[in-house]
Amino acid sequence: MEKLKKQWWKKAVVYEIYPKSFYDSDGDGLGDLRGIIRKLDYLEELGVNVLWLCPVYKSPMADNGYDVADYYQVDPSYGTNEDLEELIGEAGKRGIRIVMDMVVNHCSDEHEWFQRALKDPEGRYGKYFYIRKGADGGPPNNWRSVFGGSAWEPVPGTPYYYLHTFTKKQADLNWENRELREEIYKMMNWWMDRGVAGFRLDAITYLKKKDGLPSFAPDGEDGLVTCSYGSLNCEGIREILRELRDRTYGPRCALAVGEAPGVAPEDALEYISLEDGLFSMIFEFAEWEIALKGPDNFWYDERDWTQEDVKREIFNSHRAVGEKGWYGVFLENHDQSRSIDHYLPEEGRNYYGASMLAAVYMFRRGTPFLYQGEEIGMRGVRWPSIGDYDDCSSHNQYELARRKGLSHEEAMECIYKYSRDNARTPFQWEDAPNGGFTSGRPWLRVNENYTEINARGQRQDPDSLYHWYQKLIRLRLCSEYSDILTDGSFVPLYEDVRNLLAYERSYQGRRVQVFCNYQREECRIRTAEDLRLMADNYGDIRKEGDVLTLRAFEALIAEAE
Ligand code: GLC
């Protein structure tokens, strides 16, 4: 009991909100906190019990808030600190907790710390960052930033450069500096004092840089090398993360989900052991990561993959941590393409495919995270010009692709597949101008398909994807199966059957089986189990004797008796 109280986040379904695109309450074309407050009833009805807000701190928005200029202030475009407190209170009345995005690998170049550092690069605030003198007339080393180009930017009028793992508006903070660390701990505790229930920790495995910031052999025609060799999961990161945990979310039993790409399954337990992990959970990224080759994830550098690869990655991750660990499992987020477009073949991009995908992840061992619009099956966009895109990484990736020799059309195909704007178009609330997102001019174009895909239409239709999600969330959180689906062990089933992803959760002698047919063709398997229907996207089970038939993109969830 005591443990369950501490690990309350095991009985959670989290809904990620990209506030700029969720709901605009005041007609300026930008989503805001009062917009989220107005939509709390919708979220309660859907059934989620935690909201993760992408950053709402004061920011020049070079990377939509992942460039924080003041960690203590809400950006005026989102509202005020009072609005945020009201949101926490109103959500609480509905049994919903608020988790904030915590971006502490870097801050904005407009943050006061950085402004002071510029004035005195060797001084107190200079030491909050990685500021170094250039070498041989160029930057201090040859690292390439995640978004392309050198990871170093000159400090104008000086021989100095500063390190930025992401855009040049996001200066890396120096976690070797105790004073900086204390500032961050103070700030995170301050937010928890205001009722925040936890944090999504942005780019958190980048905090430790390799001692001496060495150059490495170039791995690209630009003469640079991916900065991940010197900044991702480097030796010493665990000590830093341990202190971060012990000084902030750990003692307060807050939810801490790490964005920790590149953690190998065999190392995962150190991060997410339920006994003494560094976080409550980390996102399980493996099946997304198979799409792109190379350490830089350049969008033109794609890999061929099939559903079998997705299945293998999912099962490997779970096998590696067994019942000792806990993942954050998800299909979509604000950095990835919409799942229907990414994971499904053309013929499955419909209600059946989308509902099947939901079943693939919703009952895995871990906490499920939904991303706004996923529950109504929102889709990506194809805009003709790169100028139509806002996402900074889309611009960088377009340039990289062109430099690599791809034509405009070819480069745009990469953007259509991977642009982060696919997930960032405004939420489609109803069949009304701008999808009902704003009465003004939206900051990013609304997907034209809002006339067909929108929340109002789906709420009225009992057979919609929205109601399917609602059903799965209820099964997970508040049904007689809830404990099985939370604490039950996770065992792959029928692993060798092509295009079938099936698994069993079992707990105290009861078993739930999930079958997902990832293809247009029917899939037949033999099973001696008596299957008691819990949910099926076709509405019934087709089983004759021992033969279970799964129709095109069918998802079946049943208790095995
Ligand atoms: C994370 C965020 C992404 C952001 C980056 C830099 O990956 O999810 O949106 O651009 O960190 O903060």
Coordinates of C-alpha atoms and ligand atoms in Angstrom, one line a residue:
M1 CA 0.0 0.0 0.0
E2 CA 2.8 2.4 1.0
K3 CA 4.6 1.5 -2.2
L4 CA 1.5 2.1 -4.3
K5 CA 1.1 5.5 -2.8
K6 CA 4.7 6.4 -3.6
Q7 CA 4.5 4.9 -7.1
W8 CA 1.1 6.5 -7.9
W9 CA 2.2 7.1 -11.4
K10 CA 1.9 3.4 -12.2
K11 CA -1.9 3.9 -12.2
A12 CA -1.7 6.8 -14.6
V13 CA -2.5 7.6 -18.2
V14 CA -0.7 10.7 -19.2
Y15 CA -1.9 13.2 -21.8
E16 CA 0.7 15.4 -23.4
I17 CA -0.4 18.9 -24.3
Y18 CA 1.5 21.1 -26.7
P19 CA 0.0 24.3 -25.3
K20 CA 0.6 26.5 -28.4
S21 CA -1.6 24.2 -30.4
F22 CA -4.2 23.0 -28.0
Y23 CA -6.9 25.7 -27.5
D24 CA -6.8 29.4 -27.9
S25 CA -9.1 31.2 -25.4
D26 CA -8.4 34.8 -26.5
G27 CA -8.3 34.8 -30.3
D28 CA -4.6 35.7 -30.7
G29 CA -4.0 32.5 -32.7
L30 CA -1.9 30.9 -30.0
G31 CA -3.1 28.2 -27.6
D32 CA -2.9 29.2 -23.9
L33 CA -3.4 28.1 -20.3
R34 CA -7.0 29.3 -20.0
G35 CA -7.7 27.3 -23.2
I36 CA -6.5 24.2 -21.4
I37 CA -8.7 25.1 -18.4
R38 CA -11.7 25.3 -20.7
K39 CA -11.0 21.9 -22.1
L40 CA -10.5 20.1 -18.8
D41 CA -14.0 18.6 -19.0
Y42 CA -13.0 17.0 -22.3
L43 CA -9.9 15.5 -20.8
E44 CA -11.8 14.2 -17.8
E45 CA -14.3 12.6 -20.1
L46 CA -11.5 11.0 -22.1
G47 CA -10.3 9.6 -18.8
V48 CA -6.7 10.6 -18.5
N49 CA -5.4 11.5 -15.0
V50 CA -2.1 13.3 -15.7
L51 CA -1.3 16.2 -18.1
W52 CA 2.2 16.8 -19.2
L53 CA 2.5 20.4 -20.4
C54 CA 5.2 21.1 -22.9
P55 CA 7.2 24.2 -21.7
V56 CA 5.1 27.2 -20.8
Y57 CA 7.9 29.3 -19.3
K58 CA 9.0 32.7 -20.6
S59 CA 10.8 32.1 -23.8
P60 CA 11.7 33.7 -27.1
M61 CA 10.2 30.5 -28.7
A62 CA 13.2 29.7 -31.0
D63 CA 12.3 26.1 -30.2
N64 CA 8.7 26.7 -29.0
G65 CA 9.6 27.0 -25.4
Y66 CA 12.4 24.5 -25.2
D67 CA 14.5 27.6 -24.9
V68 CA 13.7 28.9 -21.5
A69 CA 14.4 32.6 -20.6
D70 CA 12.9 32.5 -17.1
Y71 CA 12.1 29.3 -15.3
Y72 CA 9.9 31.0 -12.8
Q73 CA 7.6 32.9 -15.1
V74 CA 4.8 31.7 -17.5
D75 CA 5.3 33.2 -20.9
P76 CA 2.8 36.0 -21.5
S77 CA 1.5 34.3 -24.7
Y78 CA 0.3 31.4 -22.5
G79 CA -1.1 33.6 -19.7
T80 CA 0.2 34.2 -16.2
N81 CA 1.5 32.2 -13.2
E82 CA -2.0 32.7 -11.6
D83 CA -3.5 31.0 -14.7
L84 CA -1.2 28.1 -14.1
E85 CA -2.1 27.8 -10.5
E86 CA -5.7 27.9 -11.4
L87 CA -5.1 25.1 -14.0
I88 CA -3.4 23.0 -11.3
G89 CA -6.4 23.6 -8.9
E90 CA -9.1 23.0 -11.5
A91 CA -7.4 19.9 -12.8
G92 CA -7.0 18.6 -9.3
K93 CA -10.8 18.9 -8.7
R94 CA -11.2 16.4 -11.6
G95 CA -8.5 14.0 -10.3
I96 CA -6.0 15.2 -12.9
R97 CA -2.4 16.1 -11.9
I98 CA 0.0 18.4 -13.8
V99 CA 3.5 17.5 -14.9
M100 CA 5.8 20.2 -16.2
D101 CA 8.4 19.9 -18.9
M102 CA 11.8 20.6 -17.3
V103 CA 14.4 21.8 -19.8
V104 CA 17.7 22.0 -17.9
N105 CA 20.3 20.8 -20.3
H106 CA 20.2 24.3 -21.8
C107 CA 18.5 27.6 -21.4
S108 CA 17.8 30.4 -23.8
D109 CA 20.5 32.8 -24.9
E110 CA 18.1 35.4 -23.6
H111 CA 18.1 34.0 -20.0
E112 CA 19.6 36.5 -17.6
W113 CA 22.4 34.0 -16.7
F114 CA 23.5 33.9 -20.3
Q115 CA 23.3 37.6 -20.8
R116 CA 25.6 38.1 -17.8
A117 CA 27.9 35.4 -19.1
L118 CA 28.3 37.3 -22.3
K119 CA 29.5 40.3 -20.5
D120 CA 32.1 38.4 -18.5
P121 CA 32.8 35.0 -20.1
E122 CA 35.4 34.0 -17.4
G123 CA 33.2 35.3 -14.6
R124 CA 30.6 33.7 -12.3
Y125 CA 27.9 33.3 -14.9
G126 CA 30.3 32.4 -17.6
K127 CA 30.9 29.3 -15.5
Y128 CA 27.2 28.4 -15.8
F129 CA 27.8 27.5 -19.4
Y130 CA 30.4 25.8 -21.6
I131 CA 32.3 28.8 -22.8
R132 CA 35.8 28.2 -24.3
K133 CA 38.3 29.9 -26.4
G134 CA 38.4 28.8 -30.1
A135 CA 41.2 26.7 -31.4
D136 CA 43.1 27.2 -34.7
G137 CA 40.9 30.0 -35.8
G138 CA 37.8 27.9 -35.4
P139 CA 35.5 26.5 -32.7
P140 CA 37.0 24.7 -29.7
N141 CA 36.1 21.2 -31.1
N142 CA 34.4 19.6 -34.1
W143 CA 31.1 18.6 -32.6
R144 CA 28.0 18.9 -34.7
S145 CA 24.8 20.1 -33.0
V146 CA 21.7 17.8 -33.0
F147 CA 20.0 20.2 -35.4
G148 CA 23.0 20.4 -37.8
G149 CA 26.0 22.7 -38.1
S150 CA 28.8 23.3 -35.5
A151 CA 27.7 23.0 -31.8
W152 CA 29.7 26.1 -31.0
E153 CA 28.7 29.7 -31.6
P154 CA 31.2 32.6 -31.3
V155 CA 30.6 35.1 -28.5
P156 CA 30.7 38.3 -30.6
G157 CA 33.7 40.5 -30.2
T158 CA 35.7 38.0 -28.1
P159 CA 37.8 34.9 -28.8
Y160 CA 35.2 32.8 -27.0
Y161 CA 32.6 30.3 -28.2
Y162 CA 29.7 28.7 -26.3
L163 CA 28.4 25.2 -26.7
H164 CA 24.9 24.5 -27.8
T165 CA 23.8 20.9 -28.3
F166 CA 20.5 22.1 -30.0
T167 CA 20.0 25.5 -31.7
K168 CA 22.3 28.4 -31.1
K169 CA 19.5 30.0 -29.1
Q170 CA 19.8 27.1 -26.6
A171 CA 23.1 27.4 -24.6
D172 CA 24.2 24.3 -22.7
L173 CA 24.3 24.6 -19.0
N174 CA 27.3 23.5 -17.2
W175 CA 26.2 20.7 -14.7
E176 CA 29.8 20.4 -13.4
N177 CA 29.1 23.7 -11.6
R178 CA 27.6 23.2 -8.1
E179 CA 26.2 26.7 -8.0
L180 CA 24.2 26.1 -11.2
R181 CA 23.0 22.8 -9.9
E182 CA 21.7 24.4 -6.7
E183 CA 19.8 27.0 -8.8
I184 CA 18.1 24.2 -10.7
Y185 CA 17.2 22.2 -7.6
K186 CA 15.7 25.3 -5.9
M187 CA 13.6 26.1 -9.0
M188 CA 12.3 22.5 -9.4
N189 CA 11.3 22.4 -5.7
W190 CA 9.6 25.8 -6.1
W191 CA 7.4 24.3 -8.8
M192 CA 6.5 21.3 -6.7
D193 CA 5.6 23.6 -3.8
R194 CA 3.1 25.0 -6.2
G195 CA 1.4 21.7 -6.7
V196 CA 3.2 20.4 -9.7
A197 CA 3.1 16.5 -9.6
G198 CA 6.3 15.9 -11.5
F199 CA 8.5 16.5 -14.5
R200 CA 9.2 15.3 -18.0
L201 CA 12.9 15.8 -18.1
D202 CA 14.0 17.1 -21.5
A203 CA 17.1 15.8 -23.2
I204 CA 18.2 14.7 -19.8
T205 CA 21.0 12.3 -20.8
Y206 CA 22.9 15.1 -22.3
L207 CA 23.7 16.8 -19.0
K208 CA 27.2 15.3 -18.7
K209 CA 29.9 16.2 -21.3
K210 CA 33.0 14.2 -21.8
D211 CA 35.9 15.5 -19.8
G212 CA 38.1 17.9 -21.8
L213 CA 35.5 18.3 -24.6
P214 CA 37.7 16.4 -27.1
S215 CA 37.3 16.4 -30.9
F216 CA 36.6 13.0 -32.5
A217 CA 37.2 11.7 -36.0
P218 CA 34.8 13.4 -38.4
D219 CA 31.8 11.3 -39.4
G220 CA 30.4 13.5 -42.2
E221 CA 31.3 15.5 -45.2
D222 CA 31.0 18.7 -43.1
G223 CA 34.2 17.6 -41.2
L224 CA 32.2 17.5 -38.0
V225 CA 31.2 14.6 -35.7
T226 CA 27.9 14.0 -34.0
C227 CA 28.0 15.7 -30.6
S228 CA 26.5 12.6 -29.0
Y229 CA 30.0 11.1 -28.6
G230 CA 30.9 13.9 -26.3
S231 CA 27.6 14.8 -24.7
L232 CA 25.1 11.9 -24.7
N233 CA 25.2 9.3 -21.9
C234 CA 28.8 10.1 -21.0
E235 CA 30.6 8.6 -18.1
G236 CA 29.6 10.4 -14.9
I237 CA 26.0 11.1 -16.1
R238 CA 24.6 8.7 -13.5
E239 CA 26.2 10.6 -10.6
I240 CA 24.7 13.8 -11.8
L241 CA 21.2 12.2 -12.3
R242 CA 21.4 10.6 -8.8
E243 CA 22.0 14.0 -7.2
L244 CA 19.2 15.6 -9.3
R245 CA 16.8 12.8 -8.1
D246 CA 17.8 13.0 -4.5
R247 CA 17.5 16.7 -4.3
T248 CA 14.2 17.2 -6.2
Y249 CA 11.6 14.6 -7.3
G250 CA 12.9 11.6 -5.4
P251 CA 12.0 12.4 -1.8
R252 CA 8.7 13.9 -2.9
C253 CA 7.6 10.9 -4.9
A254 CA 6.9 13.0 -7.9
L255 CA 6.6 11.5 -11.4
A256 CA 9.9 11.9 -13.2
V257 CA 9.9 10.7 -16.8
G258 CA 13.3 11.0 -18.6
E259 CA 13.6 11.8 -22.2
A260 CA 16.7 9.5 -22.5
P261 CA 17.3 8.5 -26.0
G262 CA 20.2 6.1 -26.6
V263 CA 19.9 4.2 -23.3
A264 CA 20.5 0.5 -24.4
P265 CA 17.9 -2.0 -23.1
E266 CA 20.7 -3.7 -21.0
D267 CA 21.4 -0.5 -19.2
A268 CA 17.8 0.5 -18.8
L269 CA 17.3 -0.9 -15.3
E270 CA 19.7 1.6 -13.8
Y271 CA 17.5 4.3 -15.0
I272 CA 14.1 2.8 -14.3
S273 CA 14.3 0.1 -11.7
L274 CA 11.3 0.3 -9.5
E275 CA 13.5 -0.2 -6.5
D276 CA 16.1 2.6 -7.0
G277 CA 15.9 3.9 -10.6
L278 CA 17.1 7.4 -11.4
F279 CA 13.7 8.2 -12.7
S280 CA 10.2 6.8 -12.3
M281 CA 10.4 5.8 -16.0
I282 CA 12.1 6.7 -19.3
F283 CA 10.4 6.8 -22.6
E284 CA 10.7 3.6 -24.6
F285 CA 12.0 5.0 -27.9
A286 CA 13.3 1.8 -29.5
E287 CA 10.6 1.3 -32.1
W288 CA 10.7 4.9 -33.3
E289 CA 14.5 4.9 -33.5
I290 CA 14.6 2.0 -36.0
A291 CA 13.4 4.4 -38.8
L292 CA 16.5 6.5 -39.1
K293 CA 20.1 5.4 -39.5
G294 CA 23.2 6.9 -38.0
P295 CA 23.7 8.6 -34.7
D296 CA 22.4 12.0 -36.0
N297 CA 19.0 10.8 -37.1
F298 CA 19.1 12.8 -40.3
W299 CA 15.8 12.6 -42.0
Y300 CA 17.2 11.8 -45.5
D301 CA 19.1 8.8 -44.0
E302 CA 16.2 6.4 -43.7
R303 CA 16.3 2.7 -43.1
D304 CA 14.0 0.1 -44.4
W305 CA 12.0 -1.5 -41.7
T306 CA 8.9 -3.6 -41.2
Q307 CA 6.5 -4.3 -38.5
E308 CA 8.6 -7.3 -37.5
D309 CA 11.4 -4.9 -36.5
V310 CA 8.9 -2.8 -34.4
K311 CA 7.8 -6.0 -32.7
R312 CA 11.3 -7.1 -32.0
E313 CA 12.2 -3.8 -30.5
I314 CA 9.2 -3.7 -28.2
F315 CA 9.8 -7.2 -26.9
N316 CA 13.5 -6.6 -26.4
S317 CA 12.9 -3.5 -24.3
H318 CA 10.4 -5.3 -22.1
R319 CA 12.5 -8.4 -21.8
A320 CA 15.5 -6.4 -20.7
V321 CA 13.8 -4.9 -17.7
G322 CA 11.2 -7.6 -16.9
E323 CA 9.1 -6.9 -13.8
K324 CA 11.9 -4.8 -12.2
G325 CA 11.5 -1.8 -14.5
W326 CA 8.9 0.6 -15.7
Y327 CA 8.7 2.4 -19.0
G328 CA 6.8 5.4 -20.3
V329 CA 5.1 3.9 -23.4
F330 CA 3.8 6.0 -26.3
L331 CA 2.9 6.2 -29.9
E332 CA 3.2 9.9 -30.5
N333 CA 4.7 13.1 -29.2
H334 CA 5.4 16.6 -30.3
D335 CA 8.7 15.6 -32.0
Q336 CA 7.4 12.7 -34.1
S337 CA 5.1 12.1 -37.0
R338 CA 1.5 11.1 -36.4
S339 CA 1.4 7.3 -35.7
I340 CA -1.2 6.5 -38.3
D341 CA 1.1 7.9 -41.0
H342 CA 4.3 6.4 -39.6
Y343 CA 3.5 3.0 -38.4
L344 CA 0.7 1.8 -40.7
P345 CA 0.7 0.8 -44.4
E346 CA -1.5 2.9 -46.6
E347 CA -4.4 0.4 -46.5
G348 CA -4.5 0.5 -42.7
R349 CA -4.7 4.3 -42.2
N350 CA -8.2 4.2 -40.9
Y351 CA -10.2 3.5 -37.8
Y352 CA -9.1 -0.1 -37.6
G353 CA -5.4 0.6 -38.0
A354 CA -5.5 3.4 -35.6
S355 CA -7.4 1.5 -32.9
M356 CA -5.1 -1.5 -33.4
L357 CA -2.1 0.7 -32.7
A358 CA -3.7 2.0 -29.6
A359 CA -4.0 -1.6 -28.3
V360 CA -0.3 -2.2 -29.1
Y361 CA 0.9 0.2 -26.5
M362 CA -1.9 1.0 -24.1
F363 CA -1.6 -2.3 -22.1
R364 CA 2.2 -2.7 -22.1
R365 CA 4.0 -2.7 -18.8
G366 CA 4.6 1.0 -18.1
T367 CA 2.7 4.2 -18.0
P368 CA 0.9 5.1 -21.3
F369 CA 1.3 8.6 -22.7
L370 CA -1.1 9.9 -25.3
Y371 CA -0.3 12.9 -27.4
Q372 CA -3.0 15.5 -28.1
G373 CA -5.1 14.6 -31.2
E374 CA -3.9 11.0 -31.2
E375 CA -7.3 10.0 -29.6
I376 CA -9.1 11.4 -32.7
G377 CA -6.6 10.1 -35.2
M378 CA -5.1 13.4 -36.3
R379 CA -2.8 13.1 -39.4
G380 CA 0.3 14.8 -40.8
V381 CA 0.4 17.6 -43.4
R382 CA 2.1 18.1 -46.8
W383 CA 2.7 21.8 -47.4
P384 CA 4.4 22.8 -50.7
S385 CA 7.1 25.1 -49.4
I386 CA 9.6 24.8 -46.6
G387 CA 8.6 28.4 -45.8
D388 CA 5.2 27.0 -44.7
Y389 CA 6.9 25.2 -41.8
D390 CA 7.7 26.7 -38.4
D391 CA 9.7 23.8 -36.8
C392 CA 13.3 24.8 -36.6
S393 CA 14.5 21.3 -37.1
S394 CA 12.5 21.0 -40.4
H395 CA 14.5 24.0 -41.7
N396 CA 17.8 22.5 -40.7
Q397 CA 16.9 19.1 -42.1
Y398 CA 15.7 20.6 -45.4
E399 CA 19.1 22.3 -45.7
L400 CA 21.0 19.2 -44.9
A401 CA 19.1 17.2 -47.4
R402 CA 19.6 19.8 -50.1
R403 CA 23.3 19.9 -49.3
K404 CA 23.4 16.2 -49.7
G405 CA 22.2 16.6 -53.2
L406 CA 18.5 15.9 -52.9
S407 CA 16.1 17.9 -55.1
H408 CA 13.5 20.2 -53.6
E409 CA 10.8 17.5 -54.1
E410 CA 13.0 14.8 -52.5
A411 CA 13.9 17.0 -49.6
M412 CA 10.2 17.9 -49.1
E413 CA 9.4 14.2 -48.9
C414 CA 11.7 13.9 -45.9
I415 CA 9.9 16.9 -44.4
Y416 CA 6.5 15.3 -45.0
K417 CA 7.6 12.1 -43.3
Y418 CA 9.5 13.6 -40.3
S419 CA 8.6 17.2 -39.8
R420 CA 7.7 17.9 -36.2
D421 CA 5.0 20.2 -37.5
N422 CA 3.0 17.1 -38.4
A423 CA 2.2 16.7 -34.8
R424 CA 2.0 20.4 -34.0
T425 CA -0.9 21.6 -36.2
P426 CA -3.7 23.0 -34.0
F427 CA -6.0 20.6 -32.3
Q428 CA -9.1 19.9 -34.3
W429 CA -12.0 20.5 -32.0
E430 CA -14.9 20.8 -34.5
D431 CA -16.0 21.3 -38.0
A432 CA -15.8 25.1 -37.8
P433 CA -13.3 27.6 -39.2
N434 CA -9.8 26.7 -38.1
G435 CA -11.1 23.5 -36.6
G436 CA -12.5 25.5 -33.7
F437 CA -9.0 26.0 -32.3
T438 CA -9.0 29.8 -32.5
S439 CA -11.3 32.7 -33.5
G440 CA -8.2 34.5 -34.9
R441 CA -5.5 33.5 -37.2
P442 CA -3.7 30.3 -36.1
W443 CA 0.0 30.5 -35.6
L444 CA 0.4 27.3 -37.7
R445 CA -2.0 26.2 -40.4
V446 CA -4.8 23.8 -39.3
N447 CA -4.9 20.5 -41.2
E448 CA -7.6 20.8 -43.8
N449 CA -9.1 17.5 -42.8
Y450 CA -10.7 19.0 -39.7
T451 CA -14.1 18.8 -41.4
E452 CA -13.8 15.0 -41.1
I453 CA -11.5 14.5 -38.2
N454 CA -12.6 16.5 -35.1
A455 CA -13.3 15.9 -31.5
R456 CA -17.0 17.0 -31.6
G457 CA -17.9 14.6 -34.4
Q458 CA -16.1 11.7 -32.6
R459 CA -17.7 12.3 -29.3
Q460 CA -21.1 12.0 -30.9
D461 CA -20.2 8.8 -32.6
P462 CA -20.1 5.8 -30.2
D463 CA -17.9 3.8 -32.7
S464 CA -15.2 6.4 -33.1
L465 CA -11.5 6.3 -32.3
Y466 CA -12.2 8.7 -29.4
H467 CA -14.6 6.2 -27.7
W468 CA -12.1 3.4 -28.3
Y469 CA -9.4 5.3 -26.5
Q470 CA -11.8 6.1 -23.7
K471 CA -12.7 2.4 -23.4
L472 CA -9.0 1.4 -23.3
I473 CA -8.2 4.1 -20.7
R474 CA -11.0 2.9 -18.5
L475 CA -9.9 -0.7 -18.7
R476 CA -6.4 0.4 -17.7
L477 CA -7.3 2.7 -14.9
C478 CA -10.6 1.7 -13.4
S479 CA -11.9 -1.7 -14.3
E480 CA -11.6 -5.1 -12.7
Y481 CA -8.6 -5.6 -14.9
S482 CA -6.7 -2.6 -13.7
D483 CA -4.3 -4.4 -11.5
I484 CA -3.5 -7.0 -14.1
L485 CA -2.9 -4.3 -16.7
T486 CA -0.7 -2.3 -14.3
D487 CA 1.4 -4.8 -12.3
G488 CA 1.0 -7.9 -14.4
S489 CA 4.0 -9.4 -16.0
F490 CA 4.4 -8.9 -19.7
V491 CA 5.0 -11.9 -21.9
P492 CA 5.2 -11.9 -25.7
L493 CA 2.9 -14.4 -27.5
Y494 CA 3.1 -16.0 -31.0
E495 CA 6.3 -14.1 -31.6
D496 CA 7.0 -15.9 -34.8
V497 CA 3.7 -15.2 -36.5
R498 CA 4.4 -12.5 -39.0
N499 CA 2.5 -9.2 -38.6
L500 CA 0.9 -10.3 -35.4
L501 CA 1.9 -8.5 -32.2
A502 CA 0.4 -10.3 -29.2
Y503 CA 1.2 -10.3 -25.5
E504 CA -0.1 -11.5 -22.2
R505 CA -0.3 -9.7 -18.9
S506 CA -0.8 -11.8 -15.9
Y507 CA -1.2 -11.1 -12.2
Q508 CA -2.3 -13.2 -9.3
G509 CA -3.5 -16.0 -11.5
R510 CA -5.5 -13.9 -13.9
R511 CA -4.4 -13.3 -17.5
V512 CA -5.3 -10.8 -20.1
Q513 CA -4.2 -11.3 -23.8
V514 CA -3.9 -8.7 -26.4
F515 CA -3.8 -9.6 -30.2
C516 CA -3.0 -7.0 -32.8
N517 CA -3.1 -7.9 -36.5
Y518 CA -0.8 -5.5 -38.3
Q519 CA -2.0 -6.2 -41.9
R520 CA -4.8 -6.3 -44.3
E521 CA -4.7 -10.1 -44.6
E522 CA -6.5 -12.2 -42.0
C523 CA -4.3 -13.9 -39.5
R524 CA -5.3 -17.3 -38.0
I525 CA -3.8 -18.8 -35.0
R526 CA -4.5 -21.8 -32.8
T527 CA -5.3 -21.3 -29.2
A528 CA -6.8 -23.6 -26.6
E529 CA -7.7 -20.7 -24.4
D530 CA -11.3 -19.6 -23.6
L531 CA -11.2 -16.0 -24.5
R532 CA -13.6 -13.6 -22.7
L533 CA -14.0 -10.4 -24.7
M534 CA -12.9 -7.2 -23.0
A535 CA -12.6 -5.0 -26.2
D536 CA -12.4 -5.6 -29.9
N537 CA -12.3 -3.0 -32.6
Y538 CA -14.7 -5.1 -34.7
G539 CA -17.0 -5.6 -31.7
D540 CA -16.8 -9.4 -31.4
I541 CA -14.4 -12.4 -31.4
R542 CA -14.2 -14.8 -34.3
K543 CA -13.2 -18.1 -32.9
E544 CA -14.2 -21.5 -34.0
G545 CA -12.9 -24.4 -32.0
D546 CA -9.2 -23.7 -31.4
V547 CA -8.9 -21.3 -34.4
L548 CA -8.9 -17.6 -33.7
T549 CA -9.2 -15.5 -36.8
L550 CA -8.0 -11.9 -36.6
R551 CA -9.4 -9.7 -39.4
A552 CA -7.6 -6.8 -41.1
F553 CA -6.0 -4.6 -38.5
E554 CA -8.1 -6.2 -35.7
A555 CA -7.2 -5.6 -32.1
L556 CA -8.6 -8.0 -29.6
I557 CA -8.2 -7.7 -25.8
A558 CA -9.6 -10.6 -23.8
E559 CA -9.3 -12.4 -20.5
A560 CA -7.9 -15.9 -21.0
E561 CA -9.8 -18.3 -18.7
Ligands
GLC1 C1 13.7 17.5 -26.7 C2 12.3 18.1 -27.0 C3 12.4 18.8 -28.3 C4 13.4 19.9 -28.2 C5 14.8 19.4 -27.7 C6 15.6 20.5 -27.2 O1 14.0 16.6 -27.6 O2 11.3 17.1 -27.0 O3 11.1 19.3 -28.8 O4 13.6 20.5 -29.5 O5 14.6 18.5 -26.6 O6 15.2 21.0 -26.0

